């Protein structure tokens, strides 16, 4: 089992920056990948960025120039660094963990990011 807790969300002005953090804990053998998803009102959940156990990252084209993902293994966290935020970035951001082997997935409860003037 893996527990995921997101933090760092809040209200930010357009052009501002935020860093979201996801702390993961529990009993498991390995995590294949960690990812950030987001879901805006009236829209489907979308993948924002992911990072594998080997350090390979993938960031959605829509935010690639502005967002980065990183993992701090010693601290059991994965972060999403968001710069030059736009109103369309407003969404609930969810942390996701995919385990190795059978590939079970786990989700955090989400953290709200609101970009508004």
Coordinates of C-alpha atoms in Angstrom, one line a residue:
X1 CA 0.0 0.0 0.0
X2 CA 1.1 3.5 -0.8
X3 CA -0.1 6.7 0.8
X4 CA 0.2 9.9 -1.2
X5 CA -0.3 13.4 0.3
X6 CA -0.1 16.5 -1.9
X7 CA 0.8 20.0 -0.6
X8 CA 1.7 23.4 -2.0
X9 CA -1.4 24.4 -3.8
X10 CA -3.1 27.7 -3.3
X11 CA -3.9 31.0 -5.0
X12 CA -1.3 32.6 -7.2
X13 CA -1.4 35.5 -9.6
X14 CA -0.8 35.0 -13.4
X15 CA 2.9 34.8 -14.1
X16 CA 3.6 33.5 -10.6
X17 CA 5.2 30.2 -9.5
X18 CA 4.3 27.4 -7.3
X19 CA 5.9 24.2 -6.2
X20 CA 3.7 21.2 -5.5
X21 CA 5.0 18.4 -3.4
X22 CA 3.8 14.9 -3.0
X23 CA 5.0 12.8 0.0
X24 CA 4.6 9.1 -0.4
X25 CA 4.9 6.4 2.3
X26 CA 3.8 2.9 3.0
X27 CA 5.0 -0.7 2.4
X28 CA 5.9 -1.6 -1.1
X29 CA 8.8 -3.1 -3.0
X30 CA 9.2 -0.5 -5.7
X31 CA 7.6 2.4 -7.5
X32 CA 7.9 2.3 -11.2
X33 CA 6.7 5.8 -11.9
X34 CA 5.4 8.9 -10.2
X35 CA 3.2 11.4 -11.9
X36 CA 1.2 14.5 -11.6
X37 CA -2.3 14.8 -13.1
X38 CA -4.7 17.7 -13.1
X39 CA -8.4 18.1 -13.6
X40 CA -10.1 21.4 -14.3
X41 CA -13.8 22.0 -13.9
X42 CA -15.8 20.5 -16.7
X43 CA -12.7 18.8 -18.2
X44 CA -11.2 15.3 -18.1
X45 CA -8.2 14.5 -15.9
X46 CA -5.0 14.9 -17.8
X47 CA -1.4 13.8 -17.3
X48 CA 0.9 16.7 -16.6
X49 CA 4.2 15.1 -16.0
X50 CA 5.8 11.9 -14.9
X51 CA 9.1 10.5 -13.8
X52 CA 10.2 6.9 -13.7
X53 CA 12.4 5.1 -11.2
X54 CA 15.2 5.5 -13.7
X55 CA 14.9 9.2 -13.7
X56 CA 13.3 9.6 -17.1
X57 CA 10.8 12.5 -17.2
X58 CA 7.9 13.3 -19.5
X59 CA 6.1 16.6 -19.4
X60 CA 3.0 17.4 -21.4
X61 CA 3.6 19.6 -24.4
X62 CA 1.1 22.2 -23.1
X63 CA 3.2 22.9 -20.1
X64 CA 6.7 21.6 -21.1
X65 CA 8.2 25.1 -21.3
X66 CA 7.0 26.1 -17.9
X67 CA 6.8 23.0 -15.6
X68 CA 9.3 20.5 -14.4
X69 CA 9.1 17.4 -12.3
X70 CA 11.6 16.0 -9.9
X71 CA 11.9 13.2 -7.4
X72 CA 13.8 13.4 -4.1
X73 CA 14.2 9.8 -3.0
X74 CA 15.8 10.5 0.3
X75 CA 12.8 12.6 1.3
X76 CA 10.2 10.3 -0.4
X77 CA 8.8 13.1 -2.4
X78 CA 8.0 14.1 -5.9
X79 CA 7.6 17.7 -6.8
X80 CA 6.1 19.7 -9.7
X81 CA 7.7 23.0 -10.2
X82 CA 5.3 25.4 -12.0
X83 CA 6.5 28.7 -13.5
X84 CA 4.7 31.4 -15.5
X85 CA 1.4 30.2 -14.3
X86 CA -1.7 31.0 -16.4
X87 CA -5.4 31.0 -15.5
X88 CA -5.9 27.9 -17.6
X89 CA -3.6 26.1 -15.2
X90 CA -6.3 26.3 -12.6
X91 CA -7.2 22.8 -11.5
X92 CA -7.0 20.2 -8.8
X93 CA -3.6 18.5 -9.1
X94 CA -3.3 14.9 -8.1
X95 CA -0.2 12.8 -7.4
X96 CA -0.1 9.3 -8.7
X97 CA 2.2 6.4 -8.0
X98 CA 2.5 3.3 -10.2
X99 CA 4.1 0.3 -8.6
X100 CA 6.4 -2.1 -10.3
X101 CA 5.4 -5.7 -10.9
X102 CA 1.6 -5.9 -11.2
X103 CA 1.5 -2.1 -11.7
X104 CA -1.0 -1.2 -9.0
X105 CA -1.8 2.6 -8.9
X106 CA -2.4 4.9 -6.0
X107 CA -3.7 8.4 -5.9
X108 CA -3.5 11.3 -3.5
X109 CA -6.6 13.4 -2.6
X110 CA -5.4 16.4 -4.7
X111 CA -4.5 20.0 -4.0
X112 CA -6.2 23.0 -5.5
X113 CA -4.2 25.4 -7.7
X114 CA -6.0 28.6 -8.6
X115 CA -4.4 31.1 -10.9
X116 CA -6.2 34.4 -10.8
X117 CA -5.6 38.1 -10.5

